[in-house]
Amino acid sequence: MTSEGIGNWPGGFFRDDDSTSADDEIREVNEEDEIKEILNEPLLEGEYANNSTLYKGKLFNSDTDAYNFYCLFAKTSGFSVRRGHSYKRNKNNIEDIYKRKFICHRGGVAKQRKTTAEVEKQRKRKSSRCNCSAKLMISKRTFGFEEKWMVTCFENSHNHALLDEKEIRFLPAYRDIPINNQARILLLSKVGCSVSLIMRVLEAEKGIEAGHLPFFDRDIRNFIISQSSIDKENDASDVLKLCKDLKDNDDAFQYDFTLDESNKLEHIISVFGDSIRAYEAFGDVVVFDTPYRINRYDMPLGLWVGVNNHGSSIFFGCVLLRDEKIPSFTWALKSFVRFVKGKCPQTILTDQDHALKEAVSTELPNTKHAFCIWHIATKLPTWFSFLLGTKYDDFKTEFYRLYNLECESDFEHQWDLMVGRFDLSNNTYIEALYFHRQFWALAYLKEFFFAGMTTTGRSESINSYIKKFLDVNTSLVDFVNQVGVAVNIRNQTGEEARMRQKYHNPLMKTSFPIEEHAASILTPYAFELLQHEIELSSKYAATVIDNDSYLVRHHTKLDGGRSVTWIKEKNSIHCSCKQFEFSGILCRHAIRVLLKNDYFSIPEEYLPSRWRKESSLIPQSRHIINYNDNSSVEFRSLVQCLEVESLKTKDRVEVATKELKKVIHCLKGMPEVQENSIDLEHGVLNVDECDVENPITSKTKGRPRGSRAKGGVEAAKKPRHCHYPNCGGTDHDSRNCLIKRKKDSLLASQSSPKK
């Protein structure tokens, strides 16, 4: 054990002057006689030869110096030291510690285990105590005007084998993490390094062979946990102050929270300014999911995620909830829509959660809601594997085939055939799947724009990304800070993609002019998707059915195919596969018809703005107005209505453009800021005036954690419990007990020498 940071004396080791035992009783003699007795004893040969030996009568400036010296002596000898009893007396009506005892770590006898059936089961932890008698006793003595600590008893005989140099490092007493390494460990942990990676980094920096640091993986893990537990009493109020500071530095940053009846933090939501501006351009499709709990209060983390014109996942906002019930989700969705100025997404993709489904239907009534097919697919084995036995693989194949059907009537007919084939007519899960078919079957979703997404994978990928910065011990303050770091890094990725599109020339794979035309407008990501369709279109044949209709088939097939409707006068084209409506990328069937009719460019309306290069240029707002009042919500609705109505014909576009130019010219002549503008923090409490308490630990879905049947080893483990006097808490132990920390700090200040 190093001498750094030693000297805090636990109060539980104090013993009154009148307490005695057969093991520890110390004979009280007159101070002057004891000093003479010790100093007149003959010393062993060489005992004064150097200052690194221990002997009766040796003096130390403080009891801490004596303890540190004995620890160094023990480390070179092959054992470690444990603090024994301390003795105190009243001196001038002040309690004064005048005698201390240090013993071998194997001293004493292990406590007798409880054996009655009624007592709580105990962990089967082996004891190393063997009643070793090695010890060091020191007493406080006054020499003139100076106080010293004198060795009054030193016994160095052990009844057990001592450890050699290679073995001694495994003792817990010598696995302390040096102070110069602690800051490095916390820094690496903060940026998302795992404990094993931190070990490898420290070994590489120090040039030490793997596994030969003076501490182990579990020591680093315990240290990080103990540091995260310090000063967590004001976690809730601190995070609200942090949000207020972020708001002062960036007007676009938005946050809100709720408190329960006990004034504890219940929910908190935050949206960064860059995320709001990204939502303005790419908020037509949103993925919302709560798959992880990555904070010390076990609160579900909800993320709003989208996809930008480069195909990259973008972060819109996050929320920490008390639970996953309808009121919680309703509050989260309502707050998010308010932050993004009342703009609701066209479509939203979530997991199969009843509470979330009800909240979406209430707060986003005009948004198409879809379930993630991946969540449904993972439950199929649980629902049908045992029931169907060897037929399950055939059922799974048939289920996925029905999932990909494009026509609703085909789905209805094929579903009935599948249910009859596998005798599932009375199955509860089959009935539930059919009842919610409009939320997951592509036949009911393809007419809505989802940017080609069918799963919440983008949300989970960002969750996985954020988990590099967070863990289950993350405080609320660290959570908000690290989410901001994650947002900034994701923004840098988007800027890199915009930079690449400026100097990378796309590779042409065909000689069609429409390919070059699309490459000049779309981002590389969107162009590659469209280029794939252009390349495959050459393998299809388009047959005229009538003036406006075509049947497009693959050249190897004589039946089936897709029906394409092309109205030349309106420059309108539609395919029965509905790929353009679903992903915004024109399908190979429609492209085949355009090529057949000698088109050299794709009509502008089939190159959506959200996939174009210029849509990366998100405006940077200098002033953010309040969008919480009714007039602002109405304004947003009118803007959306104007866009929809104007784009129906060219004449409408010309009229709208002419009038809008007049309105914009008028607006530019008006002042940008009004003196009576509404406060941006409408609805947000003043955190300086309220004492917010930390949130309670959230309850997870499903069966409570304590109700699961446990195995023998797991059941034998005792719950975490603090045995420090006057504490008895169950959420920590004595290593990170706040009462102990305060007592140790007080004792350390009292025992430090006065200057």
Tab-separated table of C-alpha atoms in Angstrom, residues 686-692:
chain	number	residue	atom	x	y	z
A	686	ASN	CA	-36.833	28.670	-12.521
A	687	VAL	CA	-34.367	26.147	-11.162
A	688	ASP	CA	-32.763	28.743	-8.932
A	689	GLU	CA	-36.003	29.055	-6.977
A	690	CYS	CA	-36.940	25.405	-6.566
A	691	ASP	CA	-35.165	22.648	-4.684
A	692	VAL	CA	-35.530	19.668	-7.003
